[in-house]
mmCIF file of N, CA and C in Angstrom:
data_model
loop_
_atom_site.group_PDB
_atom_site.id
_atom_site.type_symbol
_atom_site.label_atom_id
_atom_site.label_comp_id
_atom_site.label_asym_id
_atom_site.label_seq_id
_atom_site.Cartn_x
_atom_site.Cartn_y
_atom_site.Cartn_z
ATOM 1 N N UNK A 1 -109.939 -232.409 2.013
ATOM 2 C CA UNK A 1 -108.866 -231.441 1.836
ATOM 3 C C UNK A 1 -109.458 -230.127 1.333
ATOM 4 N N UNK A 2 -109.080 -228.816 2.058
ATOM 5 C CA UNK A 2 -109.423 -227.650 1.257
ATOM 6 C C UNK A 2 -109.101 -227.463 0.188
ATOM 7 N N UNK A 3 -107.957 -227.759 -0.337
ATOM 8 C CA UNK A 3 -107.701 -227.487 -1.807
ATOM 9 C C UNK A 3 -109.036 -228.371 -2.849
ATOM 10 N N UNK A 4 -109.746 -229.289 -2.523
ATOM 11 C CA UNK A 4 -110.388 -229.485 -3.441
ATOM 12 C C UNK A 4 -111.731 -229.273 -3.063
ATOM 13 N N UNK A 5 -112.132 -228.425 -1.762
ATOM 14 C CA UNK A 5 -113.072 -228.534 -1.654
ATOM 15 C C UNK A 5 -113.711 -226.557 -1.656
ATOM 16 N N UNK A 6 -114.334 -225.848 -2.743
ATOM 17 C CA UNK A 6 -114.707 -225.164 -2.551
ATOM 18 C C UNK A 6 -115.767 -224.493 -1.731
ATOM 19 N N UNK A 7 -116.318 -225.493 -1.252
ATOM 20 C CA UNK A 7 -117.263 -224.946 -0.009
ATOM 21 C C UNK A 7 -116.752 -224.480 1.092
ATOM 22 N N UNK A 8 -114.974 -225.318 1.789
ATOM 23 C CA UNK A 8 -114.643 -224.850 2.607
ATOM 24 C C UNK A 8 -113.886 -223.653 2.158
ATOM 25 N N UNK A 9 -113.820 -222.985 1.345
ATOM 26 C CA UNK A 9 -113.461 -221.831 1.408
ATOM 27 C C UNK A 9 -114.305 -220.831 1.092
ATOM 28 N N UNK A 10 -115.609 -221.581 0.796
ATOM 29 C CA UNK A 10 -116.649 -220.753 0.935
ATOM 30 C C UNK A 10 -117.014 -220.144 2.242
ATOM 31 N N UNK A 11 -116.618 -221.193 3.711
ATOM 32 C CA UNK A 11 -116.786 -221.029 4.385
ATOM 33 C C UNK A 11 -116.300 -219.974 5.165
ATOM 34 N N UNK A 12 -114.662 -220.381 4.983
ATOM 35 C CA UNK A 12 -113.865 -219.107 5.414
ATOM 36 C C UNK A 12 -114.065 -218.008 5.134
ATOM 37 N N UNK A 13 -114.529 -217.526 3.426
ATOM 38 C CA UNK A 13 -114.771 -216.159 3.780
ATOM 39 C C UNK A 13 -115.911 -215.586 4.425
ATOM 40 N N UNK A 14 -116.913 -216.553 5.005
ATOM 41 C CA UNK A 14 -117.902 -216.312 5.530
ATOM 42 C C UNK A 14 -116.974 -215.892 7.241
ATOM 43 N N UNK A 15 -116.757 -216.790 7.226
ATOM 44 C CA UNK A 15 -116.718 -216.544 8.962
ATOM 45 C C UNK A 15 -115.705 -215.619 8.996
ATOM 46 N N UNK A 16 -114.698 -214.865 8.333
ATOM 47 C CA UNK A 16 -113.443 -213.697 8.528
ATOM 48 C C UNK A 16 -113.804 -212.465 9.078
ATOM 49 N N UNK A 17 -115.410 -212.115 8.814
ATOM 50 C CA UNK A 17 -115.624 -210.881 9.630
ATOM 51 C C UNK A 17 -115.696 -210.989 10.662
ATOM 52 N N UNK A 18 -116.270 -212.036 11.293
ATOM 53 C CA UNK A 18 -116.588 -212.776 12.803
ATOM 54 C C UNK A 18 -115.382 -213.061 13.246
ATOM 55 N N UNK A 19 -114.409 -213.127 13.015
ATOM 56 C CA UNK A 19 -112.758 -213.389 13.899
ATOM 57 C C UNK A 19 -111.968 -212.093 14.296
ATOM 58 N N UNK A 20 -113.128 -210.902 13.992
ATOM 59 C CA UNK A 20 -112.486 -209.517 14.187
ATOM 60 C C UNK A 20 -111.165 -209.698 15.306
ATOM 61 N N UNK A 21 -111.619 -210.258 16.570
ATOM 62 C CA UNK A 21 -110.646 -210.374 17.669
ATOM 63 C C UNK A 21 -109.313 -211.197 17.343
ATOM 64 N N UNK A 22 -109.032 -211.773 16.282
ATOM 65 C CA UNK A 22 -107.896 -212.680 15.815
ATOM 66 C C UNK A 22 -107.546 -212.447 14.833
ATOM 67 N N UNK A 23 -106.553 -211.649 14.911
ATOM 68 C CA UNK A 23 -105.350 -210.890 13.476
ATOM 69 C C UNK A 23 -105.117 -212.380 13.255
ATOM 70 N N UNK A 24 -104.303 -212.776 14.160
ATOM 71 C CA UNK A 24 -103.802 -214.056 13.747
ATOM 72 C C UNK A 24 -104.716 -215.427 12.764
ATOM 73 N N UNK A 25 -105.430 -215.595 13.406
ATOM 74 C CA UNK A 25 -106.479 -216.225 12.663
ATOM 75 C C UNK A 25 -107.066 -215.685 10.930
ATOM 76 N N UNK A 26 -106.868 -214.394 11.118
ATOM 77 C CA UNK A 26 -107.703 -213.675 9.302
ATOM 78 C C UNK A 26 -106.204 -214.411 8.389
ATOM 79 N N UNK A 27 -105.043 -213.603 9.482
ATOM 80 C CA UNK A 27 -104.223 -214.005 8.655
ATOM 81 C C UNK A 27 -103.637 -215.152 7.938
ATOM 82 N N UNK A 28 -104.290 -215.984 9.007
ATOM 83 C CA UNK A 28 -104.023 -217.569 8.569
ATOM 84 C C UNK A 28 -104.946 -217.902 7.131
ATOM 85 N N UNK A 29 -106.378 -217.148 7.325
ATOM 86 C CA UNK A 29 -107.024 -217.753 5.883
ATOM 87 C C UNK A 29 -106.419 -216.411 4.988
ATOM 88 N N UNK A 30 -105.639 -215.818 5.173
ATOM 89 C CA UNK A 30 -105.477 -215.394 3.542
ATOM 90 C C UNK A 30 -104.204 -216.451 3.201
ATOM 91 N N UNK A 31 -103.525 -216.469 4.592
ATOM 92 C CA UNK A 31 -101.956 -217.508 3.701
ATOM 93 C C UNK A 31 -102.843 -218.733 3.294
ATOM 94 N N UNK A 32 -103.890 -219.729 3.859
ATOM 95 C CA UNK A 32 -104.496 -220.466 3.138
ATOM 96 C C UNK A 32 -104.677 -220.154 1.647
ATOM 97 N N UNK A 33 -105.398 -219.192 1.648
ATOM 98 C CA UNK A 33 -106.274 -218.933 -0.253
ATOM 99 C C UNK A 33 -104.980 -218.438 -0.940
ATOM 100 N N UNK A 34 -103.929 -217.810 -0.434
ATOM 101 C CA UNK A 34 -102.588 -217.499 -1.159
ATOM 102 C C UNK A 34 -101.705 -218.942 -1.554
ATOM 103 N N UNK A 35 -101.738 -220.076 -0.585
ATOM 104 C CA UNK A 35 -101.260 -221.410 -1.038
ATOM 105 C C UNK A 35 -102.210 -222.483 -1.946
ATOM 106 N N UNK A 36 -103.549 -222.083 -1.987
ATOM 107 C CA UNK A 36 -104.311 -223.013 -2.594
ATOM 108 C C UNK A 36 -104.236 -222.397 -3.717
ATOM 109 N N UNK A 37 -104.234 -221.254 -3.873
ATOM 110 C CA UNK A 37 -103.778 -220.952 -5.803
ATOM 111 C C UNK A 37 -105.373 -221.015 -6.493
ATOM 112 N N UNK A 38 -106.579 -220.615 -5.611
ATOM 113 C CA UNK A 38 -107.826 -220.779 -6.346
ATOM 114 C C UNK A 38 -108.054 -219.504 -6.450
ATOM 115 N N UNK A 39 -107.524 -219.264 -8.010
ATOM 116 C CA UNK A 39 -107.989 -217.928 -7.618
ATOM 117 C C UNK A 39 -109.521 -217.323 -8.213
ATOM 118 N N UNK A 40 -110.405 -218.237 -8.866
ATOM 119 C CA UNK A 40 -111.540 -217.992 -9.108
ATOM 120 C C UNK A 40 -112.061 -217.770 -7.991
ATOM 121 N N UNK A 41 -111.853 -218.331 -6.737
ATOM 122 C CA UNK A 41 -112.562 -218.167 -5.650
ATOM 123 C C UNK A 41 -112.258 -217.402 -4.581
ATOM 124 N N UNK A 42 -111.207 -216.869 -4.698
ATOM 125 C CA UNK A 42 -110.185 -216.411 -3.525
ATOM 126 C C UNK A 42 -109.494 -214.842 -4.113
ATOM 127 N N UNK A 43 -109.707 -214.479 -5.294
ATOM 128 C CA UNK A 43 -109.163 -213.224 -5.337
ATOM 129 C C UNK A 43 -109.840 -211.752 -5.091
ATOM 130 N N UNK A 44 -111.182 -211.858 -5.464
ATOM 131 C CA UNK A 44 -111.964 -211.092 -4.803
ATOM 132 C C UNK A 44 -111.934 -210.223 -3.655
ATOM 133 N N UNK A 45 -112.001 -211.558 -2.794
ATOM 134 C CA UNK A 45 -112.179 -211.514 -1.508
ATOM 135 C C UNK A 45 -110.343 -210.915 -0.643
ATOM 136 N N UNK A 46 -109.330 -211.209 -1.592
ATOM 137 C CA UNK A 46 -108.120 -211.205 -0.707
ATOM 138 C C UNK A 46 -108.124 -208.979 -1.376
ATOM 139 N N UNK A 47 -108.482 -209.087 -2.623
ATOM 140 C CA UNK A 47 -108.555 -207.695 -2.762
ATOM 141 C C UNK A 47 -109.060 -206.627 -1.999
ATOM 142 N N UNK A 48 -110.309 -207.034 -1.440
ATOM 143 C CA UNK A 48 -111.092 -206.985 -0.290
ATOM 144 C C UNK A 48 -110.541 -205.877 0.965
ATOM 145 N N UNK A 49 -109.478 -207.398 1.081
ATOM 146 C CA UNK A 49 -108.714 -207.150 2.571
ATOM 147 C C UNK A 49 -107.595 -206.272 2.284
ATOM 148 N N UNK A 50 -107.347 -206.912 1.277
ATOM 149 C CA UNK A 50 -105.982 -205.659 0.908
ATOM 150 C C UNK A 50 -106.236 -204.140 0.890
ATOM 151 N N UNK A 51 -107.236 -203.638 0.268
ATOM 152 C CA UNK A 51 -107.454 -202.571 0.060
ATOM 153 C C UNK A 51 -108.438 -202.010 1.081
ATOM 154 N N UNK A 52 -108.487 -203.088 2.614
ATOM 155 C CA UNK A 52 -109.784 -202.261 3.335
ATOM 156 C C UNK A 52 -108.483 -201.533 4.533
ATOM 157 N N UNK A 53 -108.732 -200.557 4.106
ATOM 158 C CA UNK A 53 -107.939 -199.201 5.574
ATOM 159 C C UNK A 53 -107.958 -199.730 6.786
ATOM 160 N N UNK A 54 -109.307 -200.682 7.547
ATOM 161 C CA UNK A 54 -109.435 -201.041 8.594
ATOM 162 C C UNK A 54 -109.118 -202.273 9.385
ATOM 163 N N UNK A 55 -108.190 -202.952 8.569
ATOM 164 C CA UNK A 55 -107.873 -204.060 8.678
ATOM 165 C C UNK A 55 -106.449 -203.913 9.166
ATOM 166 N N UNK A 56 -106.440 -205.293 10.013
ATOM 167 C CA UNK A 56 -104.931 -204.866 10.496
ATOM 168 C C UNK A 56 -103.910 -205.307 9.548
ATOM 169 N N UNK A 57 -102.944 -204.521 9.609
ATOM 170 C CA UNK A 57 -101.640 -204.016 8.147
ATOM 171 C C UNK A 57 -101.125 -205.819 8.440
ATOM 172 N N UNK A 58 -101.389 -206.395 9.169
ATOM 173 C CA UNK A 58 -100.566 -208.015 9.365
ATOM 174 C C UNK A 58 -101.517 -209.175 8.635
ATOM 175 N N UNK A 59 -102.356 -208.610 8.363
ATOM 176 C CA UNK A 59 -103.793 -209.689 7.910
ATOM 177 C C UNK A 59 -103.747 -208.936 6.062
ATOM 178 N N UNK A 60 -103.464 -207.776 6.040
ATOM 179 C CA UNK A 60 -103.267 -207.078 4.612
ATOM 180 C C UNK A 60 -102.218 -207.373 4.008
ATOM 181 N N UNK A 61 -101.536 -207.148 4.972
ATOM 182 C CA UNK A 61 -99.544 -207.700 4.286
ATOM 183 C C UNK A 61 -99.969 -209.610 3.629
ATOM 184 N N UNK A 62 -100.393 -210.489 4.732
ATOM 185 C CA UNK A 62 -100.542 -211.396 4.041
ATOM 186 C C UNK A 62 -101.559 -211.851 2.936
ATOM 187 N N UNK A 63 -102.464 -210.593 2.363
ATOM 188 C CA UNK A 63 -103.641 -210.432 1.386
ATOM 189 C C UNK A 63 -103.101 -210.308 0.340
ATOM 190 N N UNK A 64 -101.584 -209.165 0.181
ATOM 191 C CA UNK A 64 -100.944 -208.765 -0.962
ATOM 192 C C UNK A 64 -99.822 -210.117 -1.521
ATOM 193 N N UNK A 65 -99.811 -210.824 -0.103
ATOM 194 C CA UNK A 65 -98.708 -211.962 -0.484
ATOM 195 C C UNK A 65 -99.398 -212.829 -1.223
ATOM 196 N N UNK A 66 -100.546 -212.989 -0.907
ATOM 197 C CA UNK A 66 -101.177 -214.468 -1.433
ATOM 198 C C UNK A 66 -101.404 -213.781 -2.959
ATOM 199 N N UNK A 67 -101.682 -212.501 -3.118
ATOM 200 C CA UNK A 67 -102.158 -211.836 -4.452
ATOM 201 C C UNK A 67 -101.249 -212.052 -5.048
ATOM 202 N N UNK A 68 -99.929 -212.265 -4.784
ATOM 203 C CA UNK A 68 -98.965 -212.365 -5.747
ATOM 204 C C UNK A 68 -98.220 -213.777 -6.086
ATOM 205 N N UNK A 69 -98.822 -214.310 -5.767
ATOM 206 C CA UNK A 69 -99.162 -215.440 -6.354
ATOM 207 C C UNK A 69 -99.875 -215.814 -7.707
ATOM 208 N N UNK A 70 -100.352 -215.317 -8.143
ATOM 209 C CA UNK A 70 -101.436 -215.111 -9.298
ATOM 210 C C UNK A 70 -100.631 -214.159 -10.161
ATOM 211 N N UNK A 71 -99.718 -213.844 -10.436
ATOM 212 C CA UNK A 71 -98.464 -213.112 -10.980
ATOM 213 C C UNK A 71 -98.979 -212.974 -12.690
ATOM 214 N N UNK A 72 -99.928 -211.920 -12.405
ATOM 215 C CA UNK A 72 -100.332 -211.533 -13.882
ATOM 216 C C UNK A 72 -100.418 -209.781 -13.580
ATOM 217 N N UNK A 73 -100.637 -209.465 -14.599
ATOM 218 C CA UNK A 73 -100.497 -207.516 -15.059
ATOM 219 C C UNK A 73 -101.407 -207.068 -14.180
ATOM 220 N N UNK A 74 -102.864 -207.229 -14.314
ATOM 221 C CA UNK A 74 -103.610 -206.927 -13.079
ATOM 222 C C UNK A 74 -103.169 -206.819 -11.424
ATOM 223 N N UNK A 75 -102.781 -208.083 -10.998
ATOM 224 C CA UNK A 75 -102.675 -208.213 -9.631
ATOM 225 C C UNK A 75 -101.483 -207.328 -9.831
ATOM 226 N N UNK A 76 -100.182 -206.850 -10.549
ATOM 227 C CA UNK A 76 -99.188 -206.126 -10.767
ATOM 228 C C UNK A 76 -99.613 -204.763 -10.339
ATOM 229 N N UNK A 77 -100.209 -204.037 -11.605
ATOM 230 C CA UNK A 77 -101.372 -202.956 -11.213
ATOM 231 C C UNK A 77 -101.376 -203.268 -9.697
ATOM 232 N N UNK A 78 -102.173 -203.901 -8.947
ATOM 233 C CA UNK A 78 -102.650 -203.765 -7.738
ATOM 234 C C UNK A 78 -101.494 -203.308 -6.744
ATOM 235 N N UNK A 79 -100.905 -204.322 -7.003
ATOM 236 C CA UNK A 79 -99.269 -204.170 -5.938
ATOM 237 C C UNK A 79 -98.953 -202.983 -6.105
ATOM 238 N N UNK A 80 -98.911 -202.562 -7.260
ATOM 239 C CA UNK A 80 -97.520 -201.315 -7.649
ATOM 240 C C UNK A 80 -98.594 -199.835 -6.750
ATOM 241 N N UNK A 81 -99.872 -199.903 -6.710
ATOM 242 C CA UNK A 81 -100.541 -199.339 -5.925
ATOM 243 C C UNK A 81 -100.176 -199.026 -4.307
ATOM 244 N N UNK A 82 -99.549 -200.101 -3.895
ATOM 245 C CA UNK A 82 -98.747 -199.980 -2.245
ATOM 246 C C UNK A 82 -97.503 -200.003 -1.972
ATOM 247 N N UNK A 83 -96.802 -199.904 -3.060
ATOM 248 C CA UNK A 83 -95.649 -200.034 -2.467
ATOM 249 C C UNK A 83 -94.986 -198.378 -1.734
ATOM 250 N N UNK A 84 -95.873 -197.473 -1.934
ATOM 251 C CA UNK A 84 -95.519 -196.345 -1.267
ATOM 252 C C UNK A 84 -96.282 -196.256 -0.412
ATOM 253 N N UNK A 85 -97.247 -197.472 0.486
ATOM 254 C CA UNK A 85 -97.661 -197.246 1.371
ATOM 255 C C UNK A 85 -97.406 -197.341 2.581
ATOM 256 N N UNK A 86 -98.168 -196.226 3.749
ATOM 257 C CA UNK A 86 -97.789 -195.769 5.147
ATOM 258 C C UNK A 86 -97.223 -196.911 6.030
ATOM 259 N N UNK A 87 -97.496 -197.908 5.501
ATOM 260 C CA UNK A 87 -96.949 -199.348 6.463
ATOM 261 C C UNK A 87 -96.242 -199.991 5.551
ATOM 262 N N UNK A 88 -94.939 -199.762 6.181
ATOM 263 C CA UNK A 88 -93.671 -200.781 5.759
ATOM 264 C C UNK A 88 -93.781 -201.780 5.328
ATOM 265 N N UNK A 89 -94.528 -202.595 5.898
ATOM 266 C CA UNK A 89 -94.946 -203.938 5.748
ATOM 267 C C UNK A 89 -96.125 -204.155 4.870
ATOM 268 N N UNK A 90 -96.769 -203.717 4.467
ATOM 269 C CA UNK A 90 -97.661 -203.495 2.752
ATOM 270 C C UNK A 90 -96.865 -203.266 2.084
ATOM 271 N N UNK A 91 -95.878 -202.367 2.003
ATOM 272 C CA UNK A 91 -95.188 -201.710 1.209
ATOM 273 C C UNK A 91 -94.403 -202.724 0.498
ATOM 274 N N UNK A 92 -93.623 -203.074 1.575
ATOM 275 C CA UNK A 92 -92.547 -203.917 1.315
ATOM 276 C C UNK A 92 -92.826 -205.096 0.610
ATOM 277 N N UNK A 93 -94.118 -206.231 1.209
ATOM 278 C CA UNK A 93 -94.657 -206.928 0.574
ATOM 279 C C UNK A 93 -95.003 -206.923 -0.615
ATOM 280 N N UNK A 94 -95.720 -205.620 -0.975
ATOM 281 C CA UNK A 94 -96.345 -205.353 -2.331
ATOM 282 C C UNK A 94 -94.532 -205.446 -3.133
ATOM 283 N N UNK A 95 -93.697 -204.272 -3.121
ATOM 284 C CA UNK A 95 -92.891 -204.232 -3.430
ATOM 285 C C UNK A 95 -92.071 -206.327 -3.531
ATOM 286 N N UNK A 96 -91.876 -206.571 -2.784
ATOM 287 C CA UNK A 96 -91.998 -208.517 -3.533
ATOM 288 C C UNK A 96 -92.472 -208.799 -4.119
ATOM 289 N N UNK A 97 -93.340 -208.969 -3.909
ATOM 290 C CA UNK A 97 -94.853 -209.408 -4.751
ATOM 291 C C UNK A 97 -94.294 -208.834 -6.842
ATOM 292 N N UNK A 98 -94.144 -207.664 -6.657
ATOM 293 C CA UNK A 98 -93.990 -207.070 -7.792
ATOM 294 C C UNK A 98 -92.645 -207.508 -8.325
ATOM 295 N N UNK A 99 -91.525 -208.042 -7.511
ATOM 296 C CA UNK A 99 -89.727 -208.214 -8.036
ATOM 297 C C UNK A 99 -90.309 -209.483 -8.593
ATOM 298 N N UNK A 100 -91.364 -210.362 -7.916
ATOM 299 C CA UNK A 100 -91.867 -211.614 -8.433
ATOM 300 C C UNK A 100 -92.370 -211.770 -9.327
ATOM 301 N N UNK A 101 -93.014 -210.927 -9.674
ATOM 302 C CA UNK A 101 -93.830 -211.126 -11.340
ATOM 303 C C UNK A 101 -92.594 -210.800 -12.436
ATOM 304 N N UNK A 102 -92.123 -208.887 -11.982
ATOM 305 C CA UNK A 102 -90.953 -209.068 -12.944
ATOM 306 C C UNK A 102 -89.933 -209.849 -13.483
ATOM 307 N N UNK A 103 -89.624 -210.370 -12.500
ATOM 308 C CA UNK A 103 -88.325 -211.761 -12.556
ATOM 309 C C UNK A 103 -88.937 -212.779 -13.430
ATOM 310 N N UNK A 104 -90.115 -213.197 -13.292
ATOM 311 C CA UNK A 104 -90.349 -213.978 -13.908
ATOM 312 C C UNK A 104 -90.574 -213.755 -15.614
ATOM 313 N N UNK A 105 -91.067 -212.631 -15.758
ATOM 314 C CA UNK A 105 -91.529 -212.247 -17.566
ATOM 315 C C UNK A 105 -90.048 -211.682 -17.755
ATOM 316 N N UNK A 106 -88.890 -211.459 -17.120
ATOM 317 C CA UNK A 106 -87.785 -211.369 -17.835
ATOM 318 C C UNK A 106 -86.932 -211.994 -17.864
#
């Protein structure tokens, strides 16, 4: 099982640059590392994607989702960073991401 196995997600972030041709596919390993909840191993790397310009906004949108998962002040900080950004869909996400942390500490 990936959840207990950190090598295979060692793996994945190895091979994500190499799937350039498959939005679909990047996007699948960030909703992976966003459901496995590792975030010693997996937040880095989803910051990565979130914040790289060149990535497609569908593989980023699901970078900011999995980030908010980890619903602490930092990853907050991060979000509150996009929610005025050029793609709706960062935006909007981040903007969740952020009703999610709040809701919860109040």
């Amino acid at each position: 099982c990936i959840r207990d196995s950190p090598e295979a997600i060692e793996y994945l972030k190895e091979a994500f640059p190499y799937v350039d041709d498959s939005n679909l596919l990047k996007h699948e390993i960030a909703y992976a590392f966003g459901q496995l909840k590792h975030r010693e191993l997996t937040e880095e790397f989803l910051l990565k994607v979130l914040h790289n310009e060149e990535e497609n906004e569908v593989v980023r949108h699901e970078a900011g989702e999995a980030l908010s998962n980890f619903l602490d002040e930092k990853i907050n900080e991060v979000l509150d960073k996009y929610v005025k950004h050029s793609s709706s869909l960062i935006a909007e996400t981040c903007q969740l991401g952020l009703h999610k942390y709040l809701s919860l500490i109040h």
